[in-house]
């Protein structure tokens, strides 16, 4: 053993020995501490056996005696297993049964001799249904904070519009609407954490008010509350739809985060697949649940897939070019986040040898002038115009699908797609009319 270790241990022993002279209680606490630090005790037994002999005299223990301490080179610590609290399987700490039944307020003696109160936690006080509204309000705090801030409410409008075709019973429709609202709001909480966002709907993000951990827990909690709501439909198909689309949503989000964090620019096709999972997943979940409760025979899944793409690509465009979006969420937040959105992907791939834009993404910049330069660069590569053309093509595709659905026989009072058509036109309006696209 080196002189350094010897000196350090000797100083520790001198301090312990001095402290022991004052009170036996300190002795016992010191023994407890040393018993749990086996390596330290092994060193002490070699350097100063007389001190350990003193400990053993104060607190007898069959595992340690003065003779074995002084004569053995390897210290054998006592059994540190705590006494079992179960009356049926109680032990005395050394593995042998203890036949004494302890009440919740009884004292018991540990292997080192000190007294402690037996824990009253035995699991019998928990009962289903005892969760209080007060506690629930605490968990729901971050969710309620965002839910109370009005958004575009596009998903509720879509459900109402698609119901012209599907004619879902009012009770089921109310449940589906509630579920989609819960999932959407919860996903915003998670998105803001994962994106390090500052604003949501013009207000500070929830995790900057309630904390990141509580915000994540609140969002996850609501995911399961939403599942409880789905169970009220009493439709096994509905549960399968919920699980599958929640998986799709997280798959899409996972790829989006991977590209951002690894600075990997995806292809447009890869990006559209991701959007189909992430954004389209929630749209699809709503419509599939409605179809599971409908008897009209209309199939709207292909249409809602296209509408999910339209919604996300327009959102990408507005993040970089629209002043209203700037006021609500921050100027070009996708650049600060380092996100590969649709216009950014096109701009980078239009000239792979030019590393300007990808380096700006790498910086996660908040500098307004750098962001303005990035926007001008994307204009120069024709990325906004390209985005507008893609949105126009998707709109035409959506309108064609609406006509196809309208042309199918109307069963059980199914109406037409006039409201769905109006929503599609509303979503694309800002993107197609923006001067940046020309």
XYZ file of C-alpha atoms in Angstrom:
438
model
C 0.000 0.000 0.000
C 1.381 3.374 -0.973
C 2.406 5.940 1.619
C -0.257 8.321 0.284
C -3.093 5.867 0.968
C -1.617 4.995 4.361
C -1.419 8.657 5.380
C -4.975 9.406 4.219
C -6.457 6.427 6.025
C -4.502 7.209 9.189
C -5.934 10.741 9.242
C -9.433 9.357 8.810
C -8.900 6.945 11.682
C -7.572 9.680 13.940
C -10.669 11.745 13.262
C -13.008 8.799 13.892
C -11.212 7.821 17.105
C -11.457 11.375 18.441
C -15.150 11.556 17.589
C -15.864 8.242 19.268
C -14.816 9.562 22.656
C -17.835 11.856 22.849
C -20.864 9.587 22.578
C -21.787 5.980 21.952
C -24.476 7.026 19.488
C -21.813 8.359 17.187
C -20.011 5.053 17.569
C -22.981 3.103 16.390
C -23.573 5.426 13.463
C -19.919 5.139 12.544
C -20.201 1.370 12.609
C -23.240 1.483 10.329
C -21.366 3.699 7.917
C -18.243 1.569 7.922
C -20.215 -1.653 7.502
C -21.644 -0.297 4.263
C -18.242 0.763 2.924
C -16.548 -2.584 2.664
C -13.396 -1.525 0.854
C -12.700 1.244 3.348
C -13.254 -1.140 6.232
C -10.856 -3.623 4.687
C -8.146 -0.949 4.618
C -8.930 0.109 8.174
C -8.724 -3.462 9.461
C -5.184 -3.726 8.119
C -3.982 -0.309 9.282
C -5.527 -0.011 12.713
C -7.110 -3.212 14.100
C -7.386 -1.700 17.565
C -9.968 0.784 16.345
C -12.133 -1.904 14.797
C -11.768 -3.935 18.001
C -13.241 -0.967 19.846
C -16.135 -0.835 17.378
C -16.848 -4.537 17.833
C -16.854 -4.214 21.613
C -19.470 -1.459 21.426
C -21.678 -3.260 18.906
C -21.286 -7.054 18.873
C -21.751 -8.666 15.514
C -21.173 -12.308 14.676
C -19.642 -11.414 11.347
C -16.829 -9.346 12.895
C -14.810 -10.086 16.010
C -11.526 -8.679 17.313
C -9.713 -11.914 16.632
C -10.879 -12.309 13.059
C -10.291 -8.650 12.371
C -6.705 -8.668 13.543
C -5.731 -12.037 12.110
C -7.524 -12.050 8.724
C -6.331 -10.267 5.647
C -9.750 -10.306 3.992
C -12.627 -8.551 5.705
C -15.966 -10.409 5.625
C -18.739 -7.827 5.967
C -22.003 -8.557 7.756
C -25.170 -9.439 5.879
C -26.595 -6.059 4.963
C -30.011 -7.307 3.826
C -32.703 -5.271 5.624
C -35.278 -7.056 7.768
C -38.294 -8.093 5.731
C -41.516 -6.297 6.602
C -43.854 -9.017 5.375
C -45.300 -10.925 8.366
C -45.272 -14.147 6.352
C -41.634 -13.919 5.267
C -40.032 -11.803 7.976
C -36.342 -12.348 8.722
C -33.995 -10.954 11.303
C -31.601 -9.513 8.731
C -29.325 -12.519 8.609
C -31.663 -14.699 6.590
C -33.268 -16.619 9.475
C -36.999 -16.293 10.083
C -38.318 -13.792 12.572
C -41.605 -14.915 14.133
C -42.379 -11.589 15.752
C -45.224 -9.735 14.033
C -44.635 -5.971 13.897
C -47.404 -3.435 13.712
C -47.048 -0.266 11.666
C -45.854 1.686 14.706
C -43.593 -0.962 16.284
C -39.888 -0.386 16.688
C -37.414 -2.957 15.491
C -33.745 -3.346 16.183
C -31.291 -3.441 13.257
C -28.282 -5.735 12.970
C -26.165 -2.926 14.408
C -28.384 -2.409 17.443
C -30.094 0.916 16.819
C -33.871 1.321 16.802
C -36.032 2.440 13.930
C -39.749 2.607 13.272
C -41.131 0.004 10.911
C -42.498 1.470 7.694
C -46.279 1.646 7.420
C -46.141 1.252 3.630
C -47.635 -2.159 2.949
C -49.690 -1.554 -0.203
C -53.054 -2.096 1.488
C -53.978 1.589 1.460
C -54.017 1.862 -2.353
C -57.417 1.522 -3.963
C -58.515 2.015 -7.565
C -60.462 5.203 -8.122
C -58.902 7.193 -5.290
C -56.995 9.566 -7.594
C -58.063 13.075 -6.610
C -59.101 15.943 -8.909
C -56.530 18.091 -7.125
C -53.700 15.768 -8.124
C -55.086 15.436 -11.627
C -55.033 19.204 -12.017
C -51.336 19.202 -11.141
C -50.537 16.620 -13.817
C -52.706 18.358 -16.386
C -51.161 21.789 -15.806
C -48.910 21.937 -18.911
C -51.610 20.388 -21.099
C -54.310 22.785 -19.887
C -51.959 25.731 -20.413
C -51.621 24.995 -24.142
C -55.183 23.743 -24.580
C -56.576 27.055 -23.321
C -54.673 28.977 -26.005
C -56.716 29.012 -29.227
C -55.130 27.485 -32.322
C -56.240 27.036 -35.926
C -58.562 24.200 -34.844
C -58.120 22.619 -38.284
C -58.553 19.071 -36.979
C -61.947 19.727 -35.441
C -63.041 21.379 -38.688
C -61.823 18.373 -40.666
C -63.756 15.954 -38.465
C -66.907 18.010 -38.931
C -66.362 18.184 -42.695
C -65.661 14.466 -43.151
C -68.736 13.683 -41.110
C -70.840 14.933 -44.012
C -69.750 11.742 -45.752
C -69.469 9.389 -42.777
C -72.487 10.293 -40.601
C -70.933 9.095 -37.328
C -73.349 8.822 -34.366
C -73.115 11.975 -32.184
C -71.816 10.177 -29.089
C -69.018 8.471 -31.024
C -68.213 11.674 -32.889
C -67.822 13.575 -29.618
C -65.394 10.941 -28.311
C -63.336 10.956 -31.522
C -63.166 14.747 -31.562
C -62.012 14.774 -27.947
C -59.376 12.107 -28.589
C -57.896 13.941 -31.576
C -57.791 17.220 -29.645
C -56.050 15.535 -26.711
C -53.458 13.859 -28.917
C -52.768 16.992 -30.929
C -52.282 19.201 -27.873
C -50.089 16.590 -26.175
C -47.948 16.262 -29.293
C -47.402 20.028 -29.246
C -45.994 19.770 -25.719
C -43.517 17.103 -26.828
C -42.665 18.896 -30.086
C -41.784 22.098 -28.247
C -39.457 20.221 -25.903
C -37.761 18.291 -28.707
C -37.455 21.401 -30.878
C -36.252 23.720 -28.075
C -39.032 26.105 -29.082
C -39.584 29.435 -27.345
C -43.110 30.375 -28.425
C -46.297 28.424 -29.047
C -49.335 30.321 -30.329
C -47.664 33.580 -29.376
C -47.033 32.559 -25.751
C -44.058 31.020 -23.918
C -43.863 27.263 -24.407
C -45.164 25.081 -21.580
C -41.816 23.570 -20.594
C -40.391 27.039 -19.939
C -43.162 27.553 -17.387
C -43.799 24.122 -15.869
C -40.397 22.543 -16.496
C -39.360 19.953 -19.044
C -39.949 16.851 -16.918
C -43.465 17.829 -15.833
C -44.382 18.828 -19.388
C -43.271 15.479 -20.829
C -45.133 13.603 -18.104
C -48.290 15.629 -18.722
C -48.196 14.852 -22.450
C -47.633 11.136 -21.886
C -50.399 11.057 -19.281
C -52.874 12.510 -21.765
C -51.890 9.909 -24.388
C -53.293 7.269 -22.037
C -56.316 9.348 -21.092
C -57.058 9.501 -24.813
C -56.772 5.717 -25.019
C -59.331 5.477 -22.217
C -61.664 7.602 -24.314
C -61.184 5.301 -27.320
C -62.142 2.331 -25.139
C -65.542 3.955 -24.609
C -66.329 3.333 -28.283
C -66.502 -0.387 -27.427
C -65.027 -1.158 -30.816
C -61.948 -3.437 -30.971
C -61.056 -1.968 -34.359
C -60.794 1.465 -32.763
C -58.111 0.281 -30.321
C -56.069 -1.203 -33.174
C -56.369 2.042 -35.136
C -55.209 4.066 -32.148
C -52.163 1.883 -31.511
C -51.114 1.728 -35.182
C -51.374 5.449 -35.815
C -49.608 6.352 -32.573
C -46.777 4.081 -33.697
C -46.729 5.834 -37.075
C -46.676 9.237 -35.417
C -43.623 8.348 -33.326
C -41.866 6.713 -36.280
C -42.239 9.889 -38.287
C -41.111 12.063 -35.406
C -38.118 9.815 -34.814
C -36.864 10.158 -38.383
C -37.399 13.918 -38.329
C -35.294 14.185 -35.173
C -32.619 11.853 -36.560
C -32.110 13.956 -39.687
C -31.918 17.113 -37.632
C -29.534 15.805 -34.980
C -27.232 14.004 -37.422
C -27.332 16.858 -39.976
C -28.522 14.411 -42.637
C -30.479 15.942 -45.496
C -33.197 13.494 -46.642
C -34.564 13.222 -50.150
C -37.975 14.700 -50.907
C -39.478 11.214 -51.071
C -38.027 10.308 -47.664
C -39.384 13.545 -46.271
C -42.864 12.930 -47.661
C -42.867 9.435 -46.150
C -41.933 10.917 -42.774
C -44.723 13.502 -43.035
C -47.183 10.760 -43.950
C -46.354 9.074 -40.651
C -45.980 12.124 -38.427
C -48.544 14.699 -39.567
C -50.718 12.366 -41.596
C -50.920 9.926 -38.691
C -53.190 12.119 -36.610
C -55.387 13.053 -39.578
C -55.599 9.385 -40.509
C -56.393 8.334 -36.942
C -59.381 10.692 -36.868
C -60.815 9.537 -40.186
C -60.190 5.828 -39.541
C -61.946 6.050 -36.171
C -64.858 7.791 -37.877
C -65.021 5.118 -40.573
C -64.984 2.414 -37.878
C -68.123 4.005 -36.403
C -69.758 4.806 -39.751
C -72.188 2.784 -41.864
C -72.039 4.863 -45.068
C -69.304 2.826 -46.744
C -67.167 5.853 -47.694
C -63.373 5.361 -47.745
C -61.552 8.639 -47.137
C -58.079 7.413 -46.137
C -56.360 8.199 -49.459
C -57.711 11.740 -49.358
C -56.673 12.365 -45.779
C -53.143 11.142 -46.593
C -52.825 13.800 -49.289
C -54.292 16.444 -47.002
C -51.681 15.614 -44.357
C -48.914 16.299 -46.890
C -50.538 19.563 -47.955
C -50.891 20.730 -44.373
C -47.258 20.019 -43.415
C -45.653 21.433 -46.566
C -47.711 24.619 -46.270
C -46.682 24.836 -42.613
C -43.018 24.486 -43.647
C -43.467 27.257 -46.172
C -45.181 29.631 -43.748
C -42.497 29.082 -41.117
C -39.952 30.649 -43.456
C -42.018 33.220 -45.336
C -45.094 34.336 -43.415
C -45.186 37.274 -40.964
C -48.193 35.966 -38.994
C -46.345 32.728 -38.319
C -43.394 34.841 -37.163
C -45.498 36.606 -34.550
C -46.917 33.351 -33.177
C -43.902 31.066 -33.264
C -40.790 33.110 -33.986
C -38.955 34.230 -37.122
C -37.806 31.276 -39.257
C -37.794 28.959 -36.261
C -37.051 25.946 -38.465
C -33.631 27.467 -39.185
C -32.894 27.876 -35.488
C -34.055 24.342 -34.843
C -31.876 23.006 -37.660
C -34.863 21.293 -39.245
C -34.848 19.879 -42.768
C -38.211 21.220 -43.939
C -39.494 20.873 -47.501
C -38.143 24.193 -48.922
C -34.821 23.703 -47.124
C -34.376 20.183 -48.533
C -34.997 21.447 -52.065
C -32.563 24.331 -51.637
C -29.753 22.128 -50.310
C -30.220 19.472 -52.995
C -30.477 22.011 -55.807
C -26.733 22.619 -55.409
C -25.096 20.016 -53.132
C -21.678 21.627 -53.571
C -22.890 24.830 -51.881
C -22.711 24.263 -48.127
C -24.065 27.665 -47.074
C -27.530 26.569 -45.994
C -26.530 23.321 -44.320
C -23.897 25.200 -42.324
C -26.510 27.727 -41.214
C -28.665 24.841 -40.005
C -25.692 23.437 -38.122
C -25.292 26.671 -36.144
C -28.866 26.680 -34.748
C -28.642 30.404 -35.195
C -30.920 32.984 -33.614
C -29.309 35.811 -35.566
C -32.053 37.519 -37.573
C -29.671 38.736 -40.276
C -28.280 35.254 -40.834
C -31.838 33.958 -41.154
C -32.713 36.681 -43.657
C -29.689 35.683 -45.699
C -30.809 32.031 -45.620
C -34.282 32.994 -46.867
C -32.769 35.005 -49.727
C -30.546 32.068 -50.617
C -33.584 29.757 -50.761
C -35.338 32.224 -53.033
C -32.315 32.204 -55.328
C -32.482 28.406 -55.631
C -36.186 28.580 -56.512
C -37.168 26.610 -53.423
C -40.236 28.663 -52.520
C -41.530 28.489 -56.078
C -40.907 24.731 -56.123
C -42.781 24.320 -52.843
C -45.725 26.259 -54.242
C -45.854 24.030 -57.340
C -45.845 20.874 -55.225
C -48.640 22.253 -53.042
C -50.642 23.092 -56.165
C -50.213 19.561 -57.505
C -51.269 18.051 -54.183
C -54.308 20.322 -54.061
C -55.385 19.120 -57.499
C -54.898 15.533 -56.375
C -57.003 16.144 -53.251
C -59.806 17.772 -55.233
C -59.841 14.788 -57.590
C -60.177 12.391 -54.653
C -63.034 14.474 -53.257
C -64.874 14.081 -56.560
C -64.264 10.329 -56.485
C -65.683 10.006 -52.975
C -68.668 12.134 -53.920
C -69.280 9.867 -56.913
C -69.582 6.722 -54.797
C -73.149 5.750 -53.860
C -74.500 7.622 -50.867
C -75.599 5.102 -48.246
C -77.448 5.905 -45.037
C -77.702 9.629 -45.617
C -74.145 10.444 -46.698
C -73.711 14.004 -47.935
C -71.127 15.595 -50.223
C -67.578 16.871 -49.813
C -68.239 20.584 -50.125
C -66.848 21.393 -46.662
C -63.751 19.234 -47.203
C -63.117 21.020 -50.486
C -63.360 24.405 -48.744
C -60.822 23.336 -46.099
C -58.325 22.206 -48.742
C -58.595 25.564 -50.508
C -58.178 27.407 -47.203
C -55.015 25.494 -46.276
C -53.260 26.206 -49.577
C -54.431 29.809 -49.921
C -51.540 31.523 -48.095
C -48.880 29.441 -49.830
C -50.193 29.762 -53.382
C -50.888 33.495 -53.111
C -47.568 34.471 -51.517
C -45.369 36.736 -53.715
C -42.285 34.686 -52.785
C -43.611 31.876 -54.963
C -43.451 33.890 -58.175
